[in-house]
């Protein structure tokens, strides 16, 4: 993987992790178009995902700080309540990550037919949110946390947008727009960081793999993903508030259709 490919893929990851267009799907498409599938694609994927996790921490630093401060009072309060809902939402994806890791990884082979089909599913899901009216005060309930968590686990498939699936699901079951975006972005932090740590350990345990991509190239991919993630995360919060997800539904429908048609012709 060269410097230009790393920069482009880093930007794609940073933007598409938060914008509801599927980061995994766009990374697969980008890797195919750039012919950037290398023996180090695993490490690169870990780095750019860690970069977007870091951008989430920066954007929501006040929320995270307040949650941690509330937890360390060691009394039942709103922070404990929110943290427990986040933990509950992670149960479905934790089950899949532990018991079906190999099956999940088998989907990431540059199969554009699968990616395109799942982008079309994302488009339909986002389009449905146009029928939803914003619920004033609609905080996430425990049963909603589970459903949103299930949506996140389905979004493991390349082409299903994680942010799109979780935010759209939250809106469809009655969560306030701003709270839906906040919950969606905070709920993914621990799974991303945990998965990144496991993948780093896995990469370190493979000494036979010859390093083909230089450290500077990997760093630039990380940096571009981080900067693009900062922009996209802030932009997505505004987009959800203003109810403009339909534009991304159209985009996903177009890209998904092109990907499917390209594989069928």
GROMACS .gro file of N, CA and C in nm, residues 14 22 33 45 49 60 69 93-94 131 169 180 182 206 221-222 259:
model
   51
   14UNK      N    1  -1.254   0.780   0.785
   14UNK     CA    2  -1.293   0.886   0.877
   14UNK      C    3  -1.429   0.943   0.847
   22UNK      N    4  -2.163   0.351   0.555
   22UNK     CA    5  -2.088   0.227   0.579
   22UNK      C    6  -1.939   0.242   0.553
   33UNK      N    7  -1.086  -0.084  -0.581
   33UNK     CA    8  -1.056   0.013  -0.687
   33UNK      C    9  -0.909   0.052  -0.689
   45UNK      N   10  -0.651  -0.149   0.886
   45UNK     CA   11  -0.790  -0.138   0.929
   45UNK      C   12  -0.799  -0.107   1.079
   49UNK      N   13  -0.954   0.250   1.231
   49UNK     CA   14  -1.068   0.240   1.322
   49UNK      C   15  -1.032   0.302   1.458
   60UNK      N   16  -1.675   1.401   2.203
   60UNK     CA   17  -1.764   1.378   2.317
   60UNK      C   18  -1.688   1.377   2.450
   69UNK      N   19  -1.717   1.089   3.580
   69UNK     CA   20  -1.727   1.160   3.708
   69UNK      C   21  -1.848   1.109   3.788
   93UNK      N   22  -2.320  -0.748   1.989
   93UNK     CA   23  -2.198  -0.747   1.908
   93UNK      C   24  -2.085  -0.824   1.978
   94UNK      N   25  -2.088  -0.829   2.111
   94UNK     CA   26  -1.988  -0.907   2.185
   94UNK      C   27  -2.006  -1.055   2.157
  131UNK      N   28  -4.016   0.925   0.791
  131UNK     CA   29  -4.153   0.916   0.840
  131UNK      C   30  -4.162   0.943   0.990
  169UNK      N   31  -3.248   0.306   1.365
  169UNK     CA   32  -3.325   0.218   1.454
  169UNK      C   33  -3.372   0.294   1.577
  180UNK      N   34  -3.021   1.008   2.007
  180UNK     CA   35  -2.992   0.892   1.922
  180UNK      C   36  -2.851   0.898   1.868
  182UNK      N   37  -2.597   1.078   1.991
  182UNK     CA   38  -2.503   1.069   2.104
  182UNK      C   39  -2.486   0.923   2.148
  206UNK      N   40   0.197  -1.278   1.446
  206UNK     CA   41   0.221  -1.331   1.312
  206UNK      C   42   0.355  -1.280   1.259
  221UNK      N   43  -0.228   0.734   0.713
  221UNK     CA   44  -0.363   0.677   0.707
  221UNK      C   45  -0.438   0.703   0.836
  222UNK      N   46  -0.368   0.683   0.948
  222UNK     CA   47  -0.426   0.708   1.081
  222UNK      C   48  -0.464   0.855   1.095
  259UNK      N   49  -2.240  -0.078  -0.753
  259UNK     CA   50  -2.159  -0.192  -0.710
  259UNK      C   51  -2.224  -0.325  -0.754
   0.00000   0.00000   0.00000
